[in-house]
Coordinates of C-alpha atoms in Angstrom, one line a residue:
X75 CA -8.1 -19.0 30.6
X76 CA -9.6 -18.3 27.2
X77 CA -7.3 -18.7 24.3
X78 CA -6.5 -15.5 22.5
X79 CA -5.2 -15.0 19.0
X80 CA -2.5 -17.5 18.0
X81 CA 0.4 -15.0 17.7
X82 CA 2.9 -17.9 17.8
X83 CA 1.4 -19.4 14.6
X84 CA 1.4 -16.0 12.9
X85 CA 5.0 -15.4 14.0
X86 CA 5.9 -18.8 12.6
X87 CA 4.3 -18.0 9.3
X88 CA 6.1 -14.7 8.8
X89 CA 9.3 -15.5 10.7
X90 CA 11.1 -16.8 7.6
X91 CA 13.2 -14.6 5.3
X92 CA 11.7 -16.0 2.2
X93 CA 8.1 -15.7 3.3
X94 CA 8.5 -12.2 4.6
X95 CA 10.1 -11.2 1.3
X96 CA 7.2 -12.7 -0.6
X97 CA 4.8 -10.6 1.5
X98 CA 7.0 -7.5 0.8
X99 CA 6.8 -8.2 -3.0
X100 CA 3.0 -8.5 -2.8
X101 CA 2.9 -5.1 -1.2
X102 CA 3.1 -3.8 -4.7
X103 CA -0.6 -4.5 -4.8
X104 CA -0.4 -6.7 -7.8
X105 CA -1.1 -10.4 -8.2
X106 CA 2.0 -12.4 -8.9
X107 CA 2.5 -16.0 -10.0
X108 CA 4.7 -18.4 -8.1
X109 CA 7.6 -18.1 -10.6
X110 CA 7.7 -14.4 -10.1
X111 CA 7.8 -14.8 -6.4
X112 CA 10.4 -17.5 -6.7
X113 CA 12.6 -15.2 -8.8
X114 CA 12.0 -12.2 -6.5
X115 CA 13.1 -14.2 -3.4
X116 CA 15.9 -16.2 -5.0
X117 CA 14.5 -19.7 -4.4
X118 CA 13.4 -22.5 -6.7
X119 CA 9.8 -22.7 -7.9
X120 CA 9.4 -25.9 -5.9
X121 CA 10.6 -24.2 -2.7
X122 CA 8.4 -21.1 -3.4
X123 CA 5.4 -23.4 -3.7
X124 CA 6.0 -24.7 -0.2
X125 CA 6.4 -21.2 1.3
X126 CA 3.3 -20.0 -0.6
X127 CA 1.2 -22.9 0.8
X128 CA 2.3 -21.9 4.3
X129 CA 1.3 -18.3 3.8
X130 CA -2.0 -19.3 2.4
X131 CA -2.7 -21.7 5.3
X132 CA -2.0 -18.8 7.6
X133 CA -4.6 -16.7 5.6
X134 CA -2.0 -14.1 4.8
X135 CA -2.3 -14.5 1.1
X136 CA -5.0 -15.8 -1.2
X137 CA -4.8 -17.4 -4.7
X138 CA -7.0 -17.2 -7.7
X139 CA -6.9 -18.6 -11.2
X140 CA -6.2 -16.4 -14.2
X141 CA -6.4 -18.7 -17.2
X142 CA -3.7 -21.4 -16.7
X143 CA -1.9 -19.5 -14.0
X144 CA -2.5 -19.4 -10.3
X145 CA -1.8 -15.9 -9.0
X146 CA -1.2 -14.8 -5.4
X147 CA -2.0 -11.5 -3.6
X148 CA -2.2 -10.3 0.0
X149 CA -5.4 -11.7 1.6
X150 CA -6.7 -8.4 3.0
X151 CA -5.6 -4.8 3.5
X152 CA -5.1 -5.7 7.2
X153 CA -2.3 -8.0 6.1
X154 CA -0.8 -5.1 4.2
X155 CA -1.0 -2.9 7.3
X156 CA 0.8 -5.6 9.3
X157 CA 3.6 -5.8 6.8
X158 CA 3.9 -2.0 6.8
X159 CA 4.0 -2.0 10.6
X160 CA 6.8 -4.6 10.6
X161 CA 8.8 -2.4 8.1
X162 CA 8.3 0.6 10.4
X163 CA 9.8 -1.3 13.3
X164 CA 12.6 -2.8 11.2
X165 CA 13.7 0.5 9.6
X166 CA 15.2 2.5 12.5
X167 CA 18.3 4.5 13.1
X168 CA 21.0 3.9 10.4
X169 CA 18.7 1.6 8.5
X170 CA 16.3 4.4 7.8
X171 CA 18.9 6.4 5.9
X172 CA 19.8 3.2 3.9
X173 CA 16.3 3.0 2.4
X174 CA 16.7 3.3 -1.4
X175 CA 15.8 6.9 -2.5
X176 CA 13.3 5.8 -5.2
X177 CA 11.2 4.1 -2.5
X178 CA 11.5 7.0 -0.1
X179 CA 10.4 9.4 -2.9
X180 CA 7.2 7.6 -4.1
X181 CA 5.9 4.1 -3.8
X182 CA 2.8 2.0 -3.5
X183 CA 1.9 0.8 0.0
X184 CA -0.3 -2.1 -1.1
X185 CA -3.0 0.0 -3.0
X186 CA -2.3 3.6 -1.9
X187 CA 0.4 6.2 -2.2
X188 CA 3.3 6.3 0.2
X189 CA 6.7 7.8 0.6
X190 CA 7.2 11.6 0.3
X191 CA 4.6 11.6 -2.5
X192 CA 1.9 10.0 -0.3
X193 CA 2.9 12.2 2.6
X194 CA 2.9 15.4 0.6
X195 CA -0.6 14.7 -0.8
X196 CA -1.9 13.9 2.6
X197 CA -0.4 17.0 4.1
X198 CA -1.8 19.1 1.3
X199 CA -5.3 17.7 1.8
X200 CA -5.1 18.4 5.5
X201 CA -3.7 21.9 4.9
X202 CA -6.5 22.7 2.4
X203 CA -9.1 21.5 4.9
X204 CA -10.3 18.6 2.8
X205 CA -9.3 16.1 5.5
X206 CA -9.3 16.3 9.2
X207 CA -7.6 14.1 11.8
X208 CA -9.3 11.7 14.1
X209 CA -7.7 9.3 16.6
X210 CA -7.2 6.4 14.3
X211 CA -8.4 7.7 10.9
X212 CA -8.8 10.7 8.7
X213 CA -12.2 12.3 8.2
X214 CA -13.5 13.7 4.9
X215 CA -14.8 17.3 5.4
X216 CA -17.6 18.9 3.4
X217 CA -15.0 20.6 1.2
X218 CA -13.2 17.3 0.8
X219 CA -16.4 15.7 -0.5
X220 CA -16.6 18.3 -3.2
X221 CA -12.9 18.2 -3.9
X222 CA -12.7 14.4 -4.4
X223 CA -15.8 14.4 -6.6
X224 CA -14.3 17.2 -8.8
X225 CA -11.1 15.3 -8.9
X226 CA -12.9 12.4 -10.5
X227 CA -13.4 10.1 -7.5
X228 CA -16.9 8.7 -7.2
X229 CA -17.3 8.5 -3.4
X230 CA -20.5 6.4 -3.3
X231 CA -18.8 3.1 -4.3
X232 CA -15.8 3.9 -2.2
X233 CA -18.0 4.1 0.9
X234 CA -19.7 0.9 0.0
X235 CA -16.5 -1.1 0.3
X236 CA -16.2 -3.4 3.3
X237 CA -13.0 -1.9 4.6
X238 CA -11.9 1.2 6.5
X239 CA -12.8 4.4 4.6
X240 CA -9.8 6.7 5.4
X241 CA -7.3 4.8 7.5
X242 CA -4.2 6.4 8.9
X243 CA -1.3 4.3 7.8
X244 CA 2.1 4.9 9.4
X245 CA 4.7 5.4 6.6
X246 CA 7.8 3.3 7.4
X247 CA 10.2 5.7 5.7
X248 CA 8.7 9.0 6.7
X249 CA 7.5 7.9 10.1
X250 CA 4.2 9.8 9.8
X251 CA 0.7 8.8 8.8
X252 CA -0.5 8.9 5.2
X253 CA -4.0 8.4 3.7
X254 CA -4.9 4.7 3.2
X255 CA -8.1 2.7 3.3
X256 CA -10.7 2.8 0.5
X257 CA -10.3 6.5 0.0
X258 CA -6.5 6.3 -0.3
X259 CA -6.8 3.5 -2.8
X260 CA -9.3 5.4 -4.9
X261 CA -7.1 8.5 -4.9
X262 CA -4.1 6.4 -5.9
X263 CA -6.1 4.8 -8.7
X264 CA -7.2 8.2 -10.0
X265 CA -3.6 9.5 -10.0
X266 CA -2.4 6.5 -11.9
X267 CA -5.3 6.8 -14.4
X268 CA -4.4 10.4 -15.1
X269 CA -0.9 9.2 -16.0
X270 CA 0.7 11.2 -13.2
X271 CA 2.7 8.2 -11.9
X272 CA 4.2 5.1 -13.5
X273 CA 5.4 1.9 -11.9
X274 CA 9.1 1.1 -11.7
X275 CA 9.9 -2.3 -13.1
X276 CA 10.0 -5.1 -10.4
X277 CA 9.5 -2.6 -7.6
X278 CA 6.9 -0.8 -5.5
X279 CA 8.6 2.4 -6.5
X280 CA 6.8 5.0 -8.6
X281 CA 8.1 7.6 -11.0
X282 CA 6.2 10.9 -11.3
X283 CA 5.7 11.8 -14.9
X284 CA 6.1 15.3 -16.3
X285 CA 2.3 15.5 -16.5
X286 CA 2.2 14.4 -12.9
X287 CA 4.6 17.1 -11.8
X288 CA 2.3 19.7 -13.3
X289 CA -0.9 18.1 -12.0
X290 CA 0.4 17.5 -8.5
X291 CA 1.7 21.1 -8.3
X292 CA -1.6 22.5 -9.5
X293 CA -3.7 20.5 -7.0
X294 CA -1.4 20.1 -4.0
X295 CA 1.2 22.8 -4.3
X296 CA 4.9 22.0 -3.6
X297 CA 5.2 18.4 -2.4

């Protein structure tokens, strides 16, 4: 019998509280150094290095050099989707209501918007006819092409990326799909560039600015 994917090896790599917490921290979409990941998981730098090596060997994270520092990030958007799926399974029943309110309100899911903010924008784009639903993805409609270009998103380079264009990502706190993929990332980058959202320190959570409240209301209605 042909060997399939080595799920046991994957389970071994993520089946540790420190390593899964490291992956969760990297879901902010930023590159972090080993000391930051050690602090965020409550282990020593030496212990963090061992865990990071295990994750890198499993091809769940990758490292690059930035000057004197070695920084780590999730290896691919597929890894981010895996972590998000695990969160969706883990947060059920009473655990769902225990999710911190700032994360439920607005957060980054790797490189796109999630929480009520991400869901509200996705719902508005569907309601306005700029997106339509497909089985596993969203599709950009002709009006959506015009809307994104007018909003300041250049679609040509977005389509050239070697990743899914408009992935449907199941939101672990809202239990519905929000816009992800290359298009979701481009939209999040544009919203951030406009100054509509700001990162919360040491968190995936986002704060909507006063300018963001006005802009989001103007473009998407009540979220």
